[in-house]
Amino acid sequence: MSHWFSYPNIDPIAFRIGPVAVHWYGLSYLFGFICVFLWMNRPAGRRRLGLTSDQIQDFLVYALVGVLVGGRTGFLIADWITKHNFADYAAHPLKFIAIWEGGMAFHGALVGVILAILLFLRKHPGLTFGILGDEVVPLLSIGIFTTRLVNFINDELPGKLCNPDHPYCVTFPAYPDGPRYPSQIFEAILDILTLPVILLVYRSRPPDGVVAWTWFTIYGITRSVAEIWREPGFTVLGLDGGQFVAVVQIFIGIAMIAYSYRRGVRTTTRMENAPA
């Protein structure tokens, strides 16, 4: 059976600057943060946020720390649950922070960013979670899309074993036990399809928080679907770990969308530091 494509064997290192290796993984994160900054820093975004460009950059530092700490912590917890390998980490403490080897959990990063938002809001009275969240999420799908492509490049997070007769199956070098679903590609496609939906919701100018919680809900749906093909790490109530969290995410998102509409508050311009 001929397959549509084979694993491309792309070097995880994009380029080197002297002794420093720059990985595609890091570039995908950088690209995502640039997209978020450009959206938030446009004049309409700054007016709604009531923040200067420097303050938006300050927020992104908070968000970056949240992503790194939350994402790594989530990965470590999942790794310990599935592999029971805490002793290995204790024997090699550098592994706790070895994000250059991969190993970031999306939902851990999401929790980290939410905590970062709450901390940032304490410095800016009057700026609400709904307003800030609405301006963070519109282009977030682009960064997630590129990161899933890098997961494929890095030969990580493979899908389940699949029927070799399926032309879209791939044999991953690190998993030579048979063809697997390219679940990273499937998830990347689902993520990028979220983009036009969120932009349409944003253009409708809904109450504060609706855009953010709509993205939150849709990601829960797409992640639940993507988990059908992903290799499960551990199960909870008959669902694999990622799918269980995604289902919970859907219910939270729907409840918060309803709450945001019920409040009915729409902020167009927040006066503090609003640019002319």
PDB file of C-alpha atoms in Angstrom:
ATOM      1  CA  MET A   1       0.000   0.000   0.000  1.00  0.00           C
ATOM      2  CA  SER A   2       1.506   3.342  -1.045  1.00  0.00           C
ATOM      3  CA  HIS A   3       1.222   6.189   1.435  1.00  0.00           C
ATOM      4  CA  TRP A   4       0.651   9.837   0.709  1.00  0.00           C
ATOM      5  CA  PHE A   5       3.800  10.918   2.491  1.00  0.00           C
ATOM      6  CA  SER A   6       6.614   9.552   4.604  1.00  0.00           C
ATOM      7  CA  TYR A   7       8.259  11.019   7.657  1.00  0.00           C
ATOM      8  CA  PRO A   8      10.421  13.932   6.397  1.00  0.00           C
ATOM      9  CA  ASN A   9      13.339  13.585   8.869  1.00  0.00           C
ATOM     10  CA  ILE A  10      13.694  17.332   9.373  1.00  0.00           C
ATOM     11  CA  ASP A  11      16.418  18.344  11.833  1.00  0.00           C
ATOM     12  CA  PRO A  12      14.785  19.632  15.062  1.00  0.00           C
ATOM     13  CA  ILE A  13      17.503  22.303  15.118  1.00  0.00           C
ATOM     14  CA  ALA A  14      16.579  25.105  12.729  1.00  0.00           C
ATOM     15  CA  PHE A  15      20.015  26.755  12.781  1.00  0.00           C
ATOM     16  CA  ARG A  16      22.993  27.446  15.014  1.00  0.00           C
ATOM     17  CA  ILE A  17      24.528  30.698  16.181  1.00  0.00           C
ATOM     18  CA  GLY A  18      27.997  29.653  17.252  1.00  0.00           C
ATOM     19  CA  PRO A  19      27.542  27.061  20.020  1.00  0.00           C
ATOM     20  CA  VAL A  20      23.856  27.946  20.480  1.00  0.00           C
ATOM     21  CA  ALA A  21      21.336  25.671  18.766  1.00  0.00           C
ATOM     22  CA  VAL A  22      18.025  27.308  17.837  1.00  0.00           C
ATOM     23  CA  HIS A  23      15.246  24.725  17.718  1.00  0.00           C
ATOM     24  CA  TRP A  24      12.082  24.824  15.639  1.00  0.00           C
ATOM     25  CA  TYR A  25      10.222  24.321  18.920  1.00  0.00           C
ATOM     26  CA  GLY A  26      11.480  27.606  20.317  1.00  0.00           C
ATOM     27  CA  LEU A  27      10.823  29.410  17.036  1.00  0.00           C
ATOM     28  CA  SER A  28       7.209  28.217  17.037  1.00  0.00           C
ATOM     29  CA  TYR A  29       6.698  29.714  20.498  1.00  0.00           C
ATOM     30  CA  LEU A  30       8.382  32.948  19.425  1.00  0.00           C
ATOM     31  CA  PHE A  31       6.195  33.149  16.327  1.00  0.00           C
ATOM     32  CA  GLY A  32       3.059  32.638  18.404  1.00  0.00           C
ATOM     33  CA  PHE A  33       4.024  35.384  20.849  1.00  0.00           C
ATOM     34  CA  ILE A  34       4.791  37.775  17.983  1.00  0.00           C
ATOM     35  CA  CYS A  35       1.332  37.133  16.497  1.00  0.00           C
ATOM     36  CA  VAL A  36      -0.339  37.811  19.851  1.00  0.00           C
ATOM     37  CA  PHE A  37       1.702  40.997  20.359  1.00  0.00           C
ATOM     38  CA  LEU A  38       0.915  42.365  16.898  1.00  0.00           C
ATOM     39  CA  TRP A  39      -2.797  41.836  17.458  1.00  0.00           C
ATOM     40  CA  MET A  40      -2.853  43.343  20.945  1.00  0.00           C
ATOM     41  CA  ASN A  41      -0.648  46.272  19.891  1.00  0.00           C
ATOM     42  CA  ARG A  42      -2.791  47.461  17.002  1.00  0.00           C
ATOM     43  CA  PRO A  43      -4.488  50.837  17.769  1.00  0.00           C
ATOM     44  CA  ALA A  44      -7.929  49.324  18.402  1.00  0.00           C
ATOM     45  CA  GLY A  45      -6.391  46.748  20.716  1.00  0.00           C
ATOM     46  CA  ARG A  46      -4.477  49.338  22.726  1.00  0.00           C
ATOM     47  CA  ARG A  47      -7.572  51.533  23.017  1.00  0.00           C
ATOM     48  CA  ARG A  48      -9.670  48.670  24.328  1.00  0.00           C
ATOM     49  CA  LEU A  49      -6.970  47.475  26.700  1.00  0.00           C
ATOM     50  CA  GLY A  50      -5.982  50.956  27.796  1.00  0.00           C
ATOM     51  CA  LEU A  51      -2.349  49.841  27.666  1.00  0.00           C
ATOM     52  CA  THR A  52       0.767  51.186  26.001  1.00  0.00           C
ATOM     53  CA  SER A  53       3.017  49.072  23.794  1.00  0.00           C
ATOM     54  CA  ASP A  54       5.483  48.765  26.675  1.00  0.00           C
ATOM     55  CA  GLN A  55       2.747  47.531  29.006  1.00  0.00           C
ATOM     56  CA  ILE A  56       1.645  44.960  26.429  1.00  0.00           C
ATOM     57  CA  GLN A  57       5.232  43.735  26.209  1.00  0.00           C
ATOM     58  CA  ASP A  58       5.249  43.568  29.999  1.00  0.00           C
ATOM     59  CA  PHE A  59       2.149  41.367  29.887  1.00  0.00           C
ATOM     60  CA  LEU A  60       3.772  39.037  27.363  1.00  0.00           C
ATOM     61  CA  VAL A  61       6.672  38.508  29.769  1.00  0.00           C
ATOM     62  CA  TYR A  62       4.120  37.423  32.384  1.00  0.00           C
ATOM     63  CA  ALA A  63       2.488  35.161  29.786  1.00  0.00           C
ATOM     64  CA  LEU A  64       5.818  33.647  28.718  1.00  0.00           C
ATOM     65  CA  VAL A  65       6.696  32.734  32.294  1.00  0.00           C
ATOM     66  CA  GLY A  66       3.214  31.281  32.709  1.00  0.00           C
ATOM     67  CA  VAL A  67       3.574  29.178  29.566  1.00  0.00           C
ATOM     68  CA  LEU A  68       7.020  27.849  30.492  1.00  0.00           C
ATOM     69  CA  VAL A  69       6.327  27.117  34.163  1.00  0.00           C
ATOM     70  CA  GLY A  70       2.782  25.851  33.653  1.00  0.00           C
ATOM     71  CA  GLY A  71       3.565  23.860  30.532  1.00  0.00           C
ATOM     72  CA  ARG A  72       6.592  22.176  32.047  1.00  0.00           C
ATOM     73  CA  THR A  73       4.834  21.460  35.336  1.00  0.00           C
ATOM     74  CA  GLY A  74       1.898  19.903  33.508  1.00  0.00           C
ATOM     75  CA  PHE A  75       4.239  17.724  31.473  1.00  0.00           C
ATOM     76  CA  LEU A  76       6.156  16.572  34.540  1.00  0.00           C
ATOM     77  CA  ILE A  77       2.962  15.581  36.351  1.00  0.00           C
ATOM     78  CA  ALA A  78       1.707  13.629  33.335  1.00  0.00           C
ATOM     79  CA  ASP A  79       5.115  12.009  32.855  1.00  0.00           C
ATOM     80  CA  TRP A  80       5.281  10.900  36.484  1.00  0.00           C
ATOM     81  CA  ILE A  81       1.739   9.489  36.331  1.00  0.00           C
ATOM     82  CA  THR A  82       2.332   7.501  33.144  1.00  0.00           C
ATOM     83  CA  LYS A  83       5.940   6.384  33.582  1.00  0.00           C
ATOM     84  CA  HIS A  84       6.356   6.412  37.371  1.00  0.00           C
ATOM     85  CA  ASN A  85       9.800   7.906  36.825  1.00  0.00           C
ATOM     86  CA  PHE A  86      10.087  10.548  39.542  1.00  0.00           C
ATOM     87  CA  ALA A  87      13.220   8.834  40.864  1.00  0.00           C
ATOM     88  CA  ASP A  88      14.897   9.404  37.501  1.00  0.00           C
ATOM     89  CA  TYR A  89      14.165  13.138  37.733  1.00  0.00           C
ATOM     90  CA  ALA A  90      15.367  13.241  41.332  1.00  0.00           C
ATOM     91  CA  ALA A  91      18.625  11.611  40.271  1.00  0.00           C
ATOM     92  CA  HIS A  92      19.067  14.091  37.404  1.00  0.00           C
ATOM     93  CA  PRO A  93      17.607  17.429  38.630  1.00  0.00           C
ATOM     94  CA  LEU A  94      18.397  19.222  35.367  1.00  0.00           C
ATOM     95  CA  LYS A  95      15.631  17.171  33.737  1.00  0.00           C
ATOM     96  CA  PHE A  96      13.046  19.166  35.709  1.00  0.00           C
ATOM     97  CA  ILE A  97      13.701  22.196  33.500  1.00  0.00           C
ATOM     98  CA  ALA A  98      14.965  20.539  30.292  1.00  0.00           C
ATOM     99  CA  ILE A  99      12.391  22.134  27.993  1.00  0.00           C
ATOM    100  CA  TRP A 100      14.995  22.132  25.200  1.00  0.00           C
ATOM    101  CA  GLU A 101      14.383  18.399  24.990  1.00  0.00           C
ATOM    102  CA  GLY A 102      10.654  19.009  24.441  1.00  0.00           C
ATOM    103  CA  GLY A 103       8.057  18.134  27.022  1.00  0.00           C
ATOM    104  CA  MET A 104       5.430  20.834  27.481  1.00  0.00           C
ATOM    105  CA  ALA A 105       1.789  20.176  28.339  1.00  0.00           C
ATOM    106  CA  PHE A 106      -0.727  22.469  26.659  1.00  0.00           C
ATOM    107  CA  HIS A 107      -3.247  22.458  29.471  1.00  0.00           C
ATOM    108  CA  GLY A 108      -0.501  23.171  31.995  1.00  0.00           C
ATOM    109  CA  ALA A 109       0.573  26.133  29.864  1.00  0.00           C
ATOM    110  CA  LEU A 110      -3.059  27.286  29.658  1.00  0.00           C
ATOM    111  CA  VAL A 111      -3.373  27.275  33.449  1.00  0.00           C
ATOM    112  CA  GLY A 112      -0.049  29.119  33.652  1.00  0.00           C
ATOM    113  CA  VAL A 113      -1.260  31.845  31.288  1.00  0.00           C
ATOM    114  CA  ILE A 114      -4.539  32.254  33.186  1.00  0.00           C
ATOM    115  CA  LEU A 115      -2.588  32.739  36.417  1.00  0.00           C
ATOM    116  CA  ALA A 116      -0.275  35.190  34.630  1.00  0.00           C
ATOM    117  CA  ILE A 117      -3.307  37.181  33.450  1.00  0.00           C
ATOM    118  CA  LEU A 118      -4.685  37.344  36.999  1.00  0.00           C
ATOM    119  CA  LEU A 119      -1.330  38.557  38.331  1.00  0.00           C
ATOM    120  CA  PHE A 120      -1.041  41.170  35.580  1.00  0.00           C
ATOM    121  CA  LEU A 121      -4.563  42.450  36.264  1.00  0.00           C
ATOM    122  CA  ARG A 122      -3.541  43.279  39.827  1.00  0.00           C
ATOM    123  CA  LYS A 123      -1.185  45.921  38.399  1.00  0.00           C
ATOM    124  CA  HIS A 124      -3.922  47.454  36.235  1.00  0.00           C
ATOM    125  CA  PRO A 125      -7.136  48.164  38.140  1.00  0.00           C
ATOM    126  CA  GLY A 126     -10.063  48.547  35.763  1.00  0.00           C
ATOM    127  CA  LEU A 127      -8.670  46.109  33.217  1.00  0.00           C
ATOM    128  CA  THR A 128     -10.745  42.940  33.369  1.00  0.00           C
ATOM    129  CA  PHE A 129     -10.087  39.306  32.548  1.00  0.00           C
ATOM    130  CA  GLY A 130     -12.714  39.458  29.785  1.00  0.00           C
ATOM    131  CA  ILE A 131     -11.141  42.422  27.984  1.00  0.00           C
ATOM    132  CA  LEU A 132      -7.589  41.098  28.227  1.00  0.00           C
ATOM    133  CA  GLY A 133      -8.595  37.562  27.285  1.00  0.00           C
ATOM    134  CA  ASP A 134     -10.524  38.793  24.240  1.00  0.00           C
ATOM    135  CA  GLU A 135      -7.421  40.548  22.926  1.00  0.00           C
ATOM    136  CA  VAL A 136      -5.065  37.648  23.646  1.00  0.00           C
ATOM    137  CA  VAL A 137      -6.846  34.796  21.858  1.00  0.00           C
ATOM    138  CA  PRO A 138      -7.735  35.882  18.267  1.00  0.00           C
ATOM    139  CA  LEU A 139      -4.398  34.835  16.696  1.00  0.00           C
ATOM    140  CA  LEU A 140      -3.483  32.248  19.308  1.00  0.00           C
ATOM    141  CA  SER A 141      -4.497  29.439  16.964  1.00  0.00           C
ATOM    142  CA  ILE A 142      -1.630  30.338  14.612  1.00  0.00           C
ATOM    143  CA  GLY A 143       0.965  29.717  17.316  1.00  0.00           C
ATOM    144  CA  ILE A 144      -0.667  26.455  18.369  1.00  0.00           C
ATOM    145  CA  PHE A 145      -0.833  25.379  14.714  1.00  0.00           C
ATOM    146  CA  THR A 146       2.903  25.899  14.189  1.00  0.00           C
ATOM    147  CA  THR A 147       3.747  24.166  17.468  1.00  0.00           C
ATOM    148  CA  ARG A 148       1.799  21.059  16.403  1.00  0.00           C
ATOM    149  CA  LEU A 149       3.737  21.026  13.131  1.00  0.00           C
ATOM    150  CA  VAL A 150       6.948  21.153  15.162  1.00  0.00           C
ATOM    151  CA  ASN A 151       5.706  18.224  17.261  1.00  0.00           C
ATOM    152  CA  PHE A 152       5.596  16.313  13.970  1.00  0.00           C
ATOM    153  CA  ILE A 153       9.090  17.506  13.005  1.00  0.00           C
ATOM    154  CA  ASN A 154      10.413  16.466  16.423  1.00  0.00           C
ATOM    155  CA  ASP A 155       8.983  12.941  16.089  1.00  0.00           C
ATOM    156  CA  GLU A 156       6.959  13.384  19.295  1.00  0.00           C
ATOM    157  CA  LEU A 157       3.338  12.930  20.373  1.00  0.00           C
ATOM    158  CA  PRO A 158       2.647  10.280  17.712  1.00  0.00           C
ATOM    159  CA  GLY A 159      -0.817   8.941  17.032  1.00  0.00           C
ATOM    160  CA  LYS A 160      -2.105   5.472  17.732  1.00  0.00           C
ATOM    161  CA  LEU A 161      -1.135   2.519  15.590  1.00  0.00           C
ATOM    162  CA  CYS A 162      -3.380   2.472  12.542  1.00  0.00           C
ATOM    163  CA  ASN A 163      -4.297   0.177   9.703  1.00  0.00           C
ATOM    164  CA  PRO A 164      -1.340   0.077   7.264  1.00  0.00           C
ATOM    165  CA  ASP A 165      -3.842   0.209   4.408  1.00  0.00           C
ATOM    166  CA  HIS A 166      -4.707   3.805   5.315  1.00  0.00           C
ATOM    167  CA  PRO A 167      -2.684   6.028   2.937  1.00  0.00           C
ATOM    168  CA  TYR A 168      -2.278   8.802   5.519  1.00  0.00           C
ATOM    169  CA  CYS A 169      -0.467   6.629   8.072  1.00  0.00           C
ATOM    170  CA  VAL A 170       3.182   7.406   8.855  1.00  0.00           C
ATOM    171  CA  THR A 171       6.013   5.334  10.282  1.00  0.00           C
ATOM    172  CA  PHE A 172       7.793   7.519  12.827  1.00  0.00           C
ATOM    173  CA  PRO A 173      11.529   6.826  13.341  1.00  0.00           C
ATOM    174  CA  ALA A 174      11.216   6.780  17.140  1.00  0.00           C
ATOM    175  CA  TYR A 175       8.228   4.417  16.926  1.00  0.00           C
ATOM    176  CA  PRO A 176       9.166   1.693  14.417  1.00  0.00           C
ATOM    177  CA  ASP A 177       6.484  -0.710  15.658  1.00  0.00           C
ATOM    178  CA  GLY A 178       4.220   0.183  12.734  1.00  0.00           C
ATOM    179  CA  PRO A 179       2.414   2.993  10.899  1.00  0.00           C
ATOM    180  CA  ARG A 180       0.707   5.529  13.136  1.00  0.00           C
ATOM    181  CA  TYR A 181      -1.778   8.321  12.671  1.00  0.00           C
ATOM    182  CA  PRO A 182      -0.037  11.680  12.091  1.00  0.00           C
ATOM    183  CA  SER A 183      -2.130  13.055  14.937  1.00  0.00           C
ATOM    184  CA  GLN A 184       0.065  16.156  15.195  1.00  0.00           C
ATOM    185  CA  ILE A 185      -0.952  17.143  11.646  1.00  0.00           C
ATOM    186  CA  PHE A 186      -4.615  16.339  12.295  1.00  0.00           C
ATOM    187  CA  GLU A 187      -4.563  18.519  15.401  1.00  0.00           C
ATOM    188  CA  ALA A 188      -2.745  21.336  13.597  1.00  0.00           C
ATOM    189  CA  ILE A 189      -5.495  21.386  10.961  1.00  0.00           C
ATOM    190  CA  LEU A 190      -8.208  21.487  13.617  1.00  0.00           C
ATOM    191  CA  ASP A 191      -6.386  24.326  15.392  1.00  0.00           C
ATOM    192  CA  ILE A 192      -6.027  26.523  12.318  1.00  0.00           C
ATOM    193  CA  LEU A 193      -9.694  25.996  11.406  1.00  0.00           C
ATOM    194  CA  THR A 194     -10.496  27.694  14.705  1.00  0.00           C
ATOM    195  CA  LEU A 195      -8.925  30.953  13.496  1.00  0.00           C
ATOM    196  CA  PRO A 196     -11.664  32.222  11.130  1.00  0.00           C
ATOM    197  CA  VAL A 197     -14.374  31.281  13.635  1.00  0.00           C
ATOM    198  CA  ILE A 198     -12.771  33.345  16.409  1.00  0.00           C
ATOM    199  CA  LEU A 199     -12.188  36.297  14.084  1.00  0.00           C
ATOM    200  CA  LEU A 200     -15.862  36.221  13.055  1.00  0.00           C
ATOM    201  CA  VAL A 201     -16.938  36.173  16.690  1.00  0.00           C
ATOM    202  CA  TYR A 202     -14.572  39.063  17.440  1.00  0.00           C
ATOM    203  CA  ARG A 203     -15.964  41.130  14.543  1.00  0.00           C
ATOM    204  CA  SER A 204     -19.481  40.718  15.928  1.00  0.00           C
ATOM    205  CA  ARG A 205     -18.374  42.807  18.946  1.00  0.00           C
ATOM    206  CA  PRO A 206     -19.911  40.600  21.658  1.00  0.00           C
ATOM    207  CA  PRO A 207     -19.799  41.382  25.395  1.00  0.00           C
ATOM    208  CA  ASP A 208     -16.420  41.297  27.134  1.00  0.00           C
ATOM    209  CA  GLY A 209     -15.124  37.761  27.625  1.00  0.00           C
ATOM    210  CA  VAL A 210     -17.209  36.068  24.929  1.00  0.00           C
ATOM    211  CA  VAL A 211     -14.343  35.883  22.432  1.00  0.00           C
ATOM    212  CA  ALA A 212     -11.927  34.448  25.000  1.00  0.00           C
ATOM    213  CA  TRP A 213     -14.354  31.856  26.312  1.00  0.00           C
ATOM    214  CA  THR A 214     -15.459  30.933  22.796  1.00  0.00           C
ATOM    215  CA  TRP A 215     -11.855  30.118  21.920  1.00  0.00           C
ATOM    216  CA  PHE A 216     -11.540  28.227  25.214  1.00  0.00           C
ATOM    217  CA  THR A 217     -14.625  26.142  24.376  1.00  0.00           C
ATOM    218  CA  ILE A 218     -13.706  25.474  20.763  1.00  0.00           C
ATOM    219  CA  TYR A 219     -10.222  24.353  21.744  1.00  0.00           C
ATOM    220  CA  GLY A 220     -11.817  21.905  24.149  1.00  0.00           C
ATOM    221  CA  ILE A 221     -13.906  20.527  21.280  1.00  0.00           C
ATOM    222  CA  THR A 222     -11.034  20.264  18.793  1.00  0.00           C
ATOM    223  CA  ARG A 223      -8.744  18.714  21.411  1.00  0.00           C
ATOM    224  CA  SER A 224     -11.424  16.146  22.272  1.00  0.00           C
ATOM    225  CA  VAL A 225     -11.615  15.202  18.597  1.00  0.00           C
ATOM    226  CA  ALA A 226      -7.820  15.145  18.152  1.00  0.00           C
ATOM    227  CA  GLU A 227      -7.445  12.789  21.112  1.00  0.00           C
ATOM    228  CA  ILE A 228      -9.268  10.124  19.072  1.00  0.00           C
ATOM    229  CA  TRP A 229      -6.027   9.630  17.116  1.00  0.00           C
ATOM    230  CA  ARG A 230      -3.426  10.484  19.786  1.00  0.00           C
ATOM    231  CA  GLU A 231      -1.611   7.837  21.777  1.00  0.00           C
ATOM    232  CA  PRO A 232      -3.151   8.051  25.267  1.00  0.00           C
ATOM    233  CA  GLY A 233      -0.893   8.598  28.239  1.00  0.00           C
ATOM    234  CA  PHE A 234      -3.329   7.732  31.039  1.00  0.00           C
ATOM    235  CA  THR A 235      -7.085   7.417  31.376  1.00  0.00           C
ATOM    236  CA  VAL A 236      -9.687   9.057  33.619  1.00  0.00           C
ATOM    237  CA  LEU A 237     -13.255   7.710  33.704  1.00  0.00           C
ATOM    238  CA  GLY A 238     -12.720   5.902  30.423  1.00  0.00           C
ATOM    239  CA  LEU A 239     -11.265   8.969  28.661  1.00  0.00           C
ATOM    240  CA  ASP A 240      -7.578   9.579  28.084  1.00  0.00           C
ATOM    241  CA  GLY A 241      -6.122  12.354  30.212  1.00  0.00           C
ATOM    242  CA  GLY A 242      -6.113  15.062  27.550  1.00  0.00           C
ATOM    243  CA  GLN A 243      -9.642  14.266  26.454  1.00  0.00           C
ATOM    244  CA  PHE A 244     -10.970  14.327  30.025  1.00  0.00           C
ATOM    245  CA  VAL A 245      -9.498  17.789  30.647  1.00  0.00           C
ATOM    246  CA  ALA A 246     -10.815  18.990  27.269  1.00  0.00           C
ATOM    247  CA  VAL A 247     -14.361  17.856  28.087  1.00  0.00           C
ATOM    248  CA  VAL A 248     -14.217  19.700  31.411  1.00  0.00           C
ATOM    249  CA  GLN A 249     -12.917  22.708  29.480  1.00  0.00           C
ATOM    250  CA  ILE A 250     -15.962  22.639  27.176  1.00  0.00           C
ATOM    251  CA  PHE A 251     -18.418  22.804  30.072  1.00  0.00           C
ATOM    252  CA  ILE A 252     -16.493  25.616  31.772  1.00  0.00           C
ATOM    253  CA  GLY A 253     -16.301  27.549  28.504  1.00  0.00           C
ATOM    254  CA  ILE A 254     -20.028  27.262  27.784  1.00  0.00           C
ATOM    255  CA  ALA A 255     -20.892  28.396  31.312  1.00  0.00           C
ATOM    256  CA  MET A 256     -18.574  31.421  31.023  1.00  0.00           C
ATOM    257  CA  ILE A 257     -19.940  32.392  27.606  1.00  0.00           C
ATOM    258  CA  ALA A 258     -23.444  32.391  29.093  1.00  0.00           C
ATOM    259  CA  TYR A 259     -22.207  34.426  32.072  1.00  0.00           C
ATOM    260  CA  SER A 260     -20.522  36.981  29.789  1.00  0.00           C
ATOM    261  CA  TYR A 261     -23.671  37.446  27.727  1.00  0.00           C
ATOM    262  CA  ARG A 262     -25.702  37.776  30.897  1.00  0.00           C
ATOM    263  CA  ARG A 263     -23.464  40.579  32.131  1.00  0.00           C
ATOM    264  CA  GLY A 264     -23.753  42.240  28.731  1.00  0.00           C
ATOM    265  CA  VAL A 265     -20.822  44.618  29.237  1.00  0.00           C
ATOM    266  CA  ARG A 266     -18.957  45.675  26.099  1.00  0.00           C
ATOM    267  CA  THR A 267     -15.806  47.803  26.419  1.00  0.00           C
ATOM    268  CA  THR A 268     -14.581  49.601  23.320  1.00  0.00           C
ATOM    269  CA  THR A 269     -12.175  52.074  24.913  1.00  0.00           C
ATOM    270  CA  ARG A 270     -10.607  51.916  28.347  1.00  0.00           C
ATOM    271  CA  MET A 271      -9.407  55.395  29.118  1.00  0.00           C
ATOM    272  CA  GLU A 272      -6.213  54.688  31.069  1.00  0.00           C
ATOM    273  CA  ASN A 273      -3.242  55.056  28.675  1.00  0.00           C
ATOM    274  CA  ALA A 274      -5.574  54.855  25.638  1.00  0.00           C
ATOM    275  CA  PRO A 275      -3.659  56.014  22.540  1.00  0.00           C
ATOM    276  CA  ALA A 276      -5.051  58.766  20.383  1.00  0.00           C
TER     277      ALA A 276
END
